[in-house]
């Protein structure tokens, strides 16, 4: 394993330091002297240059990320696939992994978990929209920036879900604590495998631990397939029931029972953000096990025929014999299942990697290595403190997974154990470090609900680690609790205003994403004809607001048609006599025209729609929570009055807090 620190790649990328070590690559911090910026360079390990499978995965990562452009996904700037060197140049992220954050926090408050999960789901949905399945979603592959934003990285085993090269025989791939049951069994995987992994990440954020732990990777894989995770609210009763339901719905064993897209899960997350008491009609943590293969009876029926001389002693002996034989058969069956699930996993001896030249702390934190690392410190003038200078067994030796590997780590002439300054103020922490001769440090602010604002959460290097006086110390300071409330705004009525007036009015209300579309009309040029969403609708500040304005051109052919939709609501009363609430959604074609909160009191709701003339499409009206839907077909030829009557839905609904989803769906002309 070569070490490129101090070298220059292609006369451009000046390698400065190692910032990460993975199973098949090493990530370096580098300076790009052409574009004058700091970048991250991921280099395929030298021992894999002749391995077609690893080379394919490495190239696949660059192809995958190159297709993506999202604020929550790391960017790719450059690639090189030479015979002797293969690397990917990426955006440099100065942050910590979500895994490190969870380890330091113990668990994350559910508010912060929602804030993080929203970003993860948007990033993953963007990848899925491009036909890319990540297949290795885990906290180690999610970087947390100082401002609380996240970046999803490491698409090394991603696959193009719409590719013609999909097979049903791929071996289990990804990190065993986060892989879906279908990955654990080496079966076909699609976008829903990522949904399962996201559910596991959410579980870990909320509980501080992964749902399944065991002594071996094989055991964890079997638990992913067959076991139920402990209920989150037993670990932390403060977690909203609806959030627990979301987590376990994502972690269903059968892909068909999970969320079918990241967006679907995101919509439920947003419901919890708006109303923490919101619940869903999901069965929590349920595993429907397929019937196991029937085992032929071991004892003949004749042995169970009762006779006069069949005494209790004889019966007990035969019962014990039956139990013993049954246990033997059960053990044999379990061994068979384990062998089936592990046929593609590496349980044999493997070639030990070369760790000389790498940081001991980074190797210790890297979960891709299945060894028991033991550190022995030796003074050295040739190596930086914390760097591995030799190892036992030596690189290239054949070892088993979990073997003990002794790493001899360089220390300076003056061994300085890193002081423990956790919980101290920044000023006191700096004074403590300076007293021990450590003067090179920087600070990073990150949110925390467990550590008081302004106090030290942890340090890098960690407390008690051997460091040198010249080594830079990063002090992570709590910025206090993060707020995750996603504010919704009421869309104002801008009809009749000029284009500039409408923009100013919408911006005053807090909306930022405003677009204008010109439509022929006899009204004065620039006057607003209609808007989407319509006035009174709730929307986020970043949501798209589309405004239709007049071109001022009079034509003999109508350019727009208007539909007056009158919606009769059902009457639904709760046990206390109050009327139920719901969300009325109106879609024109595939676009949401209106979405508003309503009261199910039997009243009529009028909606006026302006649509493109001559365009044949559907108007779909639905009550989101109660599930009733009606679709009207429009031909776009003339103005029309449309009636939608949901009053008959009342008999299907007991209360909106436990709605029954009806199949009251129809299309009319």
XYZ file of C-alpha atoms in Angstrom:
669
model
C 0.000 0.000 0.000
C 1.778 3.114 -1.223
C 1.768 6.383 0.723
C 1.459 9.441 -1.553
C 1.943 12.146 1.088
C 4.407 14.749 -0.240
C 3.969 13.678 -3.864
C 2.327 15.535 -6.768
C -0.144 13.741 -9.037
C -0.102 14.665 -12.735
C 1.825 17.820 -11.855
C -1.333 19.253 -10.313
C -2.510 17.682 -7.044
C -0.057 18.166 -4.152
C -0.834 15.469 -1.586
C -0.708 16.866 1.962
C -2.028 14.233 4.384
C -4.145 11.100 4.775
C -7.677 11.887 5.896
C -9.330 8.493 5.514
C -8.630 4.825 4.856
C -11.215 2.471 3.364
C -11.336 -1.133 2.337
C -10.244 -0.486 -1.241
C -8.901 3.087 -1.241
C -7.093 5.805 0.690
C -8.371 9.394 0.816
C -5.867 12.254 0.922
C -6.166 15.968 1.465
C -4.480 17.756 -1.442
C -3.926 21.173 -2.991
C -5.064 21.683 -6.580
C -2.514 24.184 -7.952
C -4.510 24.722 -11.160
C -7.842 25.733 -9.609
C -6.216 26.995 -6.382
C -8.338 24.990 -3.954
C -8.133 22.223 -1.388
C -9.548 18.917 -2.633
C -9.909 15.318 -1.490
C -8.183 12.697 -3.627
C -9.360 9.088 -3.313
C -6.693 6.678 -4.625
C -7.334 3.000 -5.308
C -4.958 0.885 -3.230
C -2.032 -0.487 -5.218
C -2.866 -4.112 -4.369
C -6.219 -3.756 -6.166
C -4.931 -2.324 -9.455
C -5.032 -5.785 -11.030
C -8.388 -6.707 -9.493
C -11.065 -6.148 -12.130
C -13.894 -6.165 -9.572
C -12.375 -3.436 -7.405
C -11.410 -1.399 -10.469
C -14.991 -1.676 -11.699
C -16.365 -0.498 -8.353
C -13.894 2.388 -8.258
C -14.840 3.557 -11.756
C -18.484 3.066 -10.927
C -18.163 5.503 -8.033
C -16.797 8.252 -10.264
C -19.496 7.601 -12.883
C -22.208 7.663 -10.231
C -21.157 10.901 -8.521
C -20.448 12.620 -11.851
C -24.148 12.264 -12.676
C -25.201 13.839 -9.395
C -25.516 17.489 -8.523
C -27.023 18.069 -5.112
C -26.144 20.208 -2.118
C -26.126 17.129 0.126
C -23.888 14.971 -2.096
C -20.102 15.374 -2.396
C -18.968 16.786 -5.771
C -16.482 15.148 -8.181
C -13.985 17.405 -9.990
C -11.653 15.046 -11.827
C -10.841 11.351 -12.409
C -7.828 9.370 -13.587
C -7.861 5.688 -14.536
C -4.261 4.914 -15.500
C -2.613 1.512 -15.421
C -0.477 2.287 -12.369
C -2.638 4.884 -10.626
C -6.391 5.377 -10.360
C -7.882 8.251 -8.412
C -10.953 10.440 -8.026
C -10.674 14.132 -7.128
C -13.595 15.286 -4.996
C -14.858 18.203 -2.990
C -12.966 18.496 0.297
C -15.334 18.387 3.271
C -13.979 19.795 6.527
C -16.207 17.984 8.971
C -16.746 14.751 10.871
C -18.687 11.633 10.006
C -22.195 11.197 11.346
C -20.885 8.012 13.003
C -18.323 10.021 14.981
C -21.023 12.494 15.969
C -23.318 9.692 17.199
C -20.445 8.076 19.113
C -19.680 11.340 20.881
C -23.306 12.279 21.575
C -24.434 8.808 22.640
C -27.683 9.448 20.763
C -29.189 12.370 18.876
C -32.342 14.157 19.933
C -35.264 13.308 17.691
C -35.480 16.949 16.537
C -31.904 16.839 15.234
C -32.449 13.375 13.788
C -35.341 14.752 11.728
C -33.165 17.639 10.537
C -30.406 15.261 9.432
C -32.798 12.681 7.981
C -34.453 15.299 5.771
C -31.105 16.051 4.127
C -30.181 12.365 3.744
C -33.509 11.518 2.102
C -33.266 14.414 -0.352
C -29.755 13.355 -1.351
C -30.727 9.711 -1.789
C -33.869 10.586 -3.750
C -31.734 12.689 -6.093
C -29.472 9.680 -6.688
C -32.464 7.400 -7.228
C -33.916 9.876 -9.719
C -30.684 9.464 -11.696
C -31.040 5.676 -11.571
C -28.311 5.194 -8.933
C -28.663 2.930 -5.883
C -26.028 3.722 -3.233
C -26.100 0.279 -1.490
C -23.795 1.379 1.362
C -25.749 4.032 3.258
C -24.278 4.251 6.766
C -23.232 7.042 9.183
C -19.571 6.516 8.210
C -20.455 7.656 4.668
C -22.296 10.796 5.780
C -20.214 13.879 6.607
C -21.469 16.484 9.086
C -20.351 20.057 8.408
C -19.923 22.692 11.153
C -23.156 24.425 10.091
C -25.211 21.249 10.574
C -25.526 20.383 6.895
C -24.762 16.869 5.675
C -22.962 15.425 2.647
C -23.511 11.848 1.457
C -20.331 10.315 0.070
C -18.689 7.009 -0.949
C -20.648 5.630 -3.886
C -17.991 2.917 -4.269
C -20.483 0.045 -4.519
C -23.325 2.032 -6.060
C -25.126 0.491 -8.978
C -27.135 1.922 -11.830
C -30.570 0.510 -11.042
C -31.790 0.847 -14.608
C -28.702 -0.807 -16.084
C -29.015 -3.884 -18.263
C -26.291 -5.624 -16.249
C -28.358 -6.334 -13.135
C -28.105 -9.888 -11.838
C -29.769 -11.901 -9.131
C -26.558 -13.541 -8.004
C -24.571 -10.682 -6.538
C -22.897 -11.451 -3.228
C -23.921 -9.550 -0.136
C -22.249 -6.171 -0.279
C -22.139 -3.129 2.003
C -21.648 -2.794 5.770
C -23.307 -5.671 7.575
C -24.882 -3.530 10.337
C -26.760 -1.463 7.749
C -27.443 -3.800 4.819
C -30.967 -4.802 3.893
C -32.141 -8.408 4.285
C -32.048 -8.880 0.509
C -28.417 -7.710 0.445
C -27.568 -10.071 3.306
C -28.978 -12.951 1.240
C -27.176 -11.863 -1.936
C -30.468 -11.240 -3.707
C -31.551 -8.568 -6.176
C -31.417 -5.041 -4.741
C -33.021 -1.801 -5.842
C -33.779 1.619 -4.354
C -35.671 0.039 -1.462
C -32.410 -1.461 -0.151
C -31.247 2.116 0.482
C -34.541 2.827 2.278
C -33.831 -0.044 4.714
C -30.310 1.283 5.378
C -31.710 4.780 5.971
C -34.109 3.282 8.507
C -31.146 1.697 10.326
C -29.301 5.044 10.330
C -32.402 6.723 11.803
C -32.624 3.967 14.435
C -28.973 4.523 15.401
C -29.382 8.289 15.599
C -32.382 7.953 17.916
C -31.054 5.136 20.120
C -27.283 5.609 19.976
C -26.766 2.028 18.815
C -27.320 -0.127 15.742
C -30.412 -2.363 15.879
C -28.471 -5.636 15.617
C -25.187 -6.508 17.324
C -23.438 -9.892 17.444
C -19.972 -11.438 17.710
C -19.603 -11.997 13.971
C -20.675 -10.464 10.687
C -22.494 -13.682 9.800
C -24.622 -13.461 12.943
C -25.507 -9.840 12.259
C -26.496 -10.724 8.684
C -28.792 -13.454 9.963
C -30.356 -11.004 12.418
C -31.009 -8.553 9.576
C -32.979 -11.310 7.860
C -34.821 -12.869 10.802
C -34.792 -10.680 13.938
C -36.798 -7.732 15.209
C -35.055 -4.644 16.554
C -35.851 -3.439 20.062
C -38.627 -0.844 20.064
C -37.224 2.690 20.082
C -39.689 4.016 22.652
C -38.496 1.370 25.117
C -35.012 2.847 24.776
C -36.219 6.454 24.822
C -39.905 7.138 25.672
C -39.557 10.754 24.472
C -39.398 9.672 20.822
C -42.741 10.430 19.094
C -44.737 7.313 18.253
C -45.096 8.461 14.649
C -41.310 8.739 14.271
C -40.857 5.198 15.618
C -43.482 4.039 13.095
C -41.580 5.746 10.270
C -38.312 4.091 11.325
C -39.738 0.576 11.489
C -41.742 1.044 8.291
C -38.450 1.782 6.517
C -36.871 -1.307 8.145
C -39.471 -3.859 7.070
C -37.873 -7.144 5.996
C -39.937 -7.420 2.812
C -39.031 -4.608 0.356
C -42.673 -4.398 -0.742
C -43.689 -3.470 2.824
C -41.252 -0.543 3.099
C -41.500 2.984 1.799
C -41.317 2.705 -1.967
C -39.250 5.878 -2.357
C -37.183 8.311 -0.311
C -39.730 11.020 -1.106
C -42.522 8.930 0.411
C -40.532 8.646 3.641
C -39.614 12.339 3.513
C -43.296 13.324 3.335
C -43.969 11.425 6.570
C -40.891 13.004 8.183
C -42.270 16.439 7.286
C -45.604 15.493 8.868
C -43.801 14.786 12.161
C -41.936 18.091 11.881
C -45.277 19.895 11.562
C -47.049 17.804 14.204
C -44.991 15.572 16.566
C -48.231 13.840 17.634
C -48.913 12.626 14.108
C -49.204 8.835 13.777
C -49.428 6.499 10.800
C -51.223 3.278 9.949
C -48.060 1.210 9.917
C -47.549 -2.036 11.823
C -44.485 -1.484 13.980
C -41.536 -3.831 13.780
C -43.523 -6.715 12.346
C -41.740 -9.563 10.594
C -43.837 -11.952 8.573
C -41.722 -15.065 8.418
C -41.997 -17.379 5.461
C -42.905 -20.916 6.462
C -39.782 -22.979 7.004
C -39.243 -26.201 5.096
C -41.192 -28.971 6.743
C -39.069 -31.641 8.460
C -40.180 -35.242 8.164
C -41.225 -36.837 11.496
C -38.348 -38.647 13.182
C -40.383 -40.911 15.452
C -42.987 -43.324 14.046
C -46.620 -42.775 14.919
C -46.681 -46.240 16.496
C -44.419 -45.032 19.285
C -47.147 -42.652 20.437
C -49.925 -45.283 20.619
C -50.921 -45.639 24.216
C -50.995 -49.193 25.677
C -51.597 -50.503 29.124
C -47.886 -51.068 29.815
C -46.805 -47.650 28.473
C -45.930 -46.045 31.820
C -44.851 -42.474 32.639
C -41.175 -43.453 32.782
C -41.274 -44.824 29.260
C -43.144 -41.759 28.031
C -40.569 -39.384 29.583
C -37.676 -41.275 28.007
C -39.241 -41.114 24.576
C -40.121 -37.444 25.035
C -36.533 -36.638 25.999
C -35.261 -38.664 23.034
C -37.558 -36.765 20.700
C -36.380 -33.408 22.096
C -32.698 -34.369 21.736
C -33.142 -35.500 18.141
C -35.188 -32.383 17.398
C -32.438 -30.140 18.776
C -29.841 -31.930 16.635
C -31.968 -31.424 13.539
C -32.531 -27.747 14.456
C -28.784 -27.169 14.859
C -28.171 -28.840 11.503
C -30.808 -26.625 9.916
C -29.241 -23.477 11.400
C -25.798 -24.526 10.128
C -27.319 -25.037 6.691
C -28.922 -21.583 6.749
C -25.659 -19.955 7.861
C -23.767 -21.725 5.079
C -26.381 -20.579 2.568
C -26.208 -16.952 3.651
C -22.420 -16.895 3.935
C -21.587 -18.655 0.704
C -20.483 -15.352 -0.743
C -18.833 -13.955 2.379
C -15.150 -14.197 3.159
C -14.731 -16.439 6.202
C -11.317 -17.889 5.201
C -7.831 -16.589 5.801
C -6.936 -13.340 4.114
C -3.841 -11.392 3.189
C -2.916 -8.811 5.843
C -2.673 -5.257 4.552
C 0.319 -2.975 4.989
C -0.465 -0.401 7.707
C 2.986 1.192 7.934
C 2.830 4.934 7.311
C -0.810 5.320 8.274
C -2.354 7.056 11.264
C -3.122 4.661 14.116
C -6.221 6.623 15.163
C -7.704 6.448 11.658
C -7.002 2.732 11.380
C -8.618 2.130 14.755
C -11.763 4.040 13.714
C -12.034 2.306 10.343
C -14.712 -0.379 10.612
C -13.763 -1.986 7.293
C -10.820 -3.740 8.990
C -11.785 -6.896 10.881
C -8.732 -7.027 13.172
C -7.993 -6.431 16.822
C -5.453 -3.584 16.718
C -3.048 -3.290 19.670
C -0.767 -0.238 19.900
C 2.842 -0.266 21.112
C 4.438 3.195 21.248
C 8.066 3.766 20.238
C 10.029 7.011 20.112
C 10.963 8.011 16.583
C 12.529 11.029 14.842
C 11.674 9.747 11.351
C 7.898 9.460 11.695
C 5.212 11.871 12.855
C 3.690 10.967 16.229
C 0.744 8.623 15.827
C 2.104 7.065 12.604
C 2.496 3.291 12.327
C 6.222 2.463 11.853
C 5.994 -1.370 11.793
C 3.523 -4.147 12.400
C 3.281 -7.740 13.604
C 2.351 -9.929 11.709
C 4.007 -8.332 8.701
C 2.079 -7.211 5.617
C 1.238 -10.080 3.300
C 0.859 -12.639 6.087
C -2.155 -14.960 5.970
C -4.453 -14.206 8.927
C -8.032 -14.914 9.993
C -10.679 -12.255 10.463
C -10.545 -10.846 13.989
C -6.842 -11.680 14.411
C -4.713 -9.602 16.761
C -2.404 -7.185 14.918
C 0.199 -5.256 16.875
C 0.951 -1.822 15.458
C 4.101 -0.020 16.588
C 3.235 3.671 16.718
C 5.700 6.548 16.635
C 5.819 8.965 19.552
C 7.897 12.130 19.970
C 10.901 12.516 22.248
C 8.487 14.022 24.714
C 5.410 11.838 25.021
C 2.397 14.067 25.622
C -0.859 12.317 26.482
C -3.707 14.376 25.026
C -5.436 16.097 27.984
C -9.113 15.401 28.595
C -10.814 18.788 28.215
C -14.339 17.495 27.562
C -16.966 19.742 29.155
C -14.582 22.665 29.705
C -15.073 26.137 28.279
C -12.984 26.975 25.226
C -10.812 29.373 27.220
C -10.102 26.814 29.945
C -9.526 24.054 27.373
C -6.935 26.166 25.546
C -5.175 26.959 28.814
C -5.074 23.242 29.688
C -3.563 22.359 26.321
C -0.969 25.127 26.553
C 0.124 23.965 30.009
C 0.975 20.599 28.432
C 2.935 22.239 25.619
C 0.220 21.954 22.963
C -0.170 25.282 21.197
C -1.404 24.319 17.720
C -5.179 24.067 17.769
C -8.289 25.118 15.865
C -11.973 25.113 16.843
C -15.113 23.817 15.157
C -18.673 24.512 16.313
C -21.234 21.697 16.071
C -24.750 21.389 17.540
C -25.343 19.420 20.736
C -28.306 18.966 23.055
C -26.217 17.163 25.672
C -23.327 19.609 26.061
C -23.860 23.198 27.169
C -23.276 25.882 24.546
C -19.653 27.051 24.534
C -18.316 23.882 26.190
C -16.008 21.271 24.613
C -17.773 18.204 23.201
C -14.569 16.329 22.298
C -11.181 16.767 20.639
C -9.257 15.310 17.725
C -6.905 13.592 18.568
C -8.905 11.964 21.336
C -8.162 12.323 25.040
C -5.210 10.197 26.264
C -3.831 9.760 22.714
C -0.051 10.315 22.478
C 0.606 13.597 20.622
C 3.480 15.969 19.912
C 3.865 19.684 20.577
C 3.729 20.427 16.830
C 0.533 18.493 16.215
C -2.627 20.448 15.383
C -5.518 19.823 17.782
C -9.154 20.304 16.727
C -11.468 21.350 19.563
C -15.167 20.724 18.920
C -17.337 23.271 20.712
C -21.070 22.943 21.346
C -23.152 25.550 19.531
C -26.175 24.517 21.574
C -29.326 22.705 20.481
C -30.291 22.848 16.824
C -33.779 23.745 15.778
C -35.393 21.569 13.169
C -38.766 23.202 12.757
C -39.546 23.556 9.058
C -41.625 26.718 8.843
C -44.550 26.868 6.464
C -45.937 30.122 5.128
C -49.333 31.133 3.792
C -49.252 31.909 0.075
C -50.687 35.420 -0.463
C -53.131 36.362 -3.244
C -51.235 38.240 -5.983
C -53.951 38.149 -8.668
C -54.373 41.504 -10.427
C -50.911 42.764 -9.399
C -48.140 43.650 -11.820
C -45.197 41.267 -12.225
C -42.888 43.423 -10.109
C -45.595 43.969 -7.509
C -46.317 40.239 -7.272
C -42.627 39.418 -6.824
C -42.189 42.048 -4.113
C -45.337 40.856 -2.335
C -44.297 37.184 -2.387
C -40.768 38.008 -1.235
C -42.195 40.083 1.599
C -44.067 36.973 2.750
C -40.778 35.043 2.720
C -40.906 33.129 -0.588
C -37.687 32.883 -2.599
C -38.316 30.543 -5.553
C -40.639 32.612 -7.749
C -41.117 32.126 -11.507
C -43.327 33.906 -14.046
C -44.988 32.420 -17.136
C -46.536 34.616 -19.832
C -49.940 33.703 -21.256
C -51.901 35.467 -23.997
C -54.751 37.495 -22.524
C -56.529 40.760 -23.215
C -55.629 42.125 -19.782
C -52.838 44.680 -19.569
C -49.369 43.225 -20.121
C -47.682 41.961 -16.932
C -50.879 41.666 -14.871
C -51.156 38.455 -12.828
C -53.846 36.084 -14.125
C -53.369 33.169 -11.715
C -50.870 31.493 -9.436
C -49.816 28.029 -8.250
C -50.133 27.176 -5.403
C -53.283 29.252 -5.032
C -53.762 31.874 -2.328
C -54.254 30.494 1.172
C -52.172 27.371 0.577
C -49.417 26.473 3.065
C -45.913 26.184 1.534
C -42.262 26.331 2.589
C -40.162 29.397 1.809
C -38.117 27.380 -0.699
C -41.114 25.910 -2.542
C -41.662 26.923 -6.165
C -44.293 29.635 -6.672
C -45.485 29.842 -10.292
C -47.227 33.038 -11.393
C -49.111 33.384 -14.707
C -49.030 36.913 -16.154
C -50.769 38.459 -19.175
C -48.939 39.075 -22.442
C -51.395 41.892 -23.263
C -52.099 40.259 -26.627
C -55.744 39.806 -27.714
C -56.353 36.757 -29.881
C -59.468 35.315 -31.445
C -58.707 31.878 -29.982
C -58.976 31.400 -26.245
C -55.590 30.532 -24.713
C -56.888 29.339 -21.366
C -59.929 27.659 -19.905
C -61.295 28.035 -16.412
C -62.774 25.315 -14.232
C -64.862 25.957 -11.136
C -64.476 22.939 -8.877
C -66.967 22.629 -6.003
C -65.934 20.043 -3.394
C -68.402 18.696 -0.808
C -66.569 17.492 2.283
C -67.624 14.548 4.466
C -68.743 14.993 8.069
C -66.317 13.348 10.497
C -66.577 13.889 14.238
C -64.120 12.833 16.911
C -65.160 11.285 20.219
C -65.157 14.706 21.871
C -67.601 16.060 19.296
C -65.060 18.164 17.424
C -64.747 17.904 13.664
C -61.814 16.054 12.160
C -59.047 17.723 10.175
C -57.507 16.732 6.836
C -55.474 18.025 3.902
C -57.321 18.741 0.650
C -55.025 18.252 -2.356
C -55.922 19.269 -5.916
C -53.654 18.206 -8.786
C -53.867 19.284 -12.423
C -52.017 16.654 -14.423
C -48.896 15.817 -12.428
C -48.666 19.280 -10.789
C -50.081 20.091 -7.347
C -52.399 23.057 -7.875
C -53.569 23.415 -4.296
C -52.879 21.872 -0.882
C -54.716 23.227 2.142
C -55.804 22.204 5.641
C -59.595 21.786 5.944
C -62.212 20.802 8.534
C -64.367 17.758 7.771
C -67.679 19.443 8.627
C -69.656 18.746 5.456
C -69.058 22.221 4.000
C -68.377 23.071 0.343
C -64.927 24.189 -0.795
C -64.691 26.094 -4.122
C -61.488 25.902 -6.166
C -61.026 27.979 -9.338
C -58.515 26.523 -11.803
C -57.047 28.169 -14.884
C -55.649 25.575 -17.301
C -54.044 25.553 -20.732
C -56.551 25.668 -23.577
C -56.852 22.558 -25.733
C -54.821 20.396 -23.353
C -56.488 17.135 -22.323
C -55.607 16.115 -18.759
C -56.980 15.057 -15.377
C -57.966 17.039 -12.304
C -57.430 14.857 -9.223
C -59.035 15.824 -5.904
C -58.163 13.903 -2.735
C -58.303 13.996 1.051
C -54.772 13.021 2.027
C -55.325 11.470 5.461
C -58.660 9.760 4.846
C -57.558 8.456 1.461
C -60.620 9.253 -0.697
C -59.881 10.388 -4.252
C -61.877 11.461 -7.285
C -60.459 12.190 -10.737
C -62.171 14.341 -13.371
C -61.058 14.334 -16.984
C -60.934 17.701 -18.819
C -60.492 18.223 -22.549
C -59.386 21.847 -22.362
C -61.995 23.021 -24.896
C -64.227 25.271 -22.781
C -64.894 26.574 -19.273
C -66.653 24.055 -17.050
C -68.233 23.626 -13.617
C -67.064 20.472 -11.810
C -68.596 18.871 -8.713
C -66.753 16.505 -6.388
C -68.845 14.935 -3.631
C -67.029 13.246 -0.758
C -70.023 13.283 1.617
C -70.606 9.535 1.206
C -67.117 8.891 2.585
C -68.389 9.720 6.090
C -69.770 6.234 6.635
C -66.306 4.735 6.115
C -64.634 6.990 8.660
C -64.863 6.644 12.415
C -62.376 9.366 13.274
C -59.545 11.005 11.385
C -57.066 10.005 14.065
C -57.497 6.388 12.918
C -58.675 6.789 9.335
C -59.793 3.907 7.173
C -58.350 4.228 3.680
C -61.187 3.639 1.254
C -61.053 2.580 -2.359
C -63.471 5.325 -3.364
C -61.562 6.245 -6.538
C -63.118 6.944 -9.922
C -62.521 8.810 -13.157
C -65.351 10.652 -14.872
C -65.676 12.569 -18.083
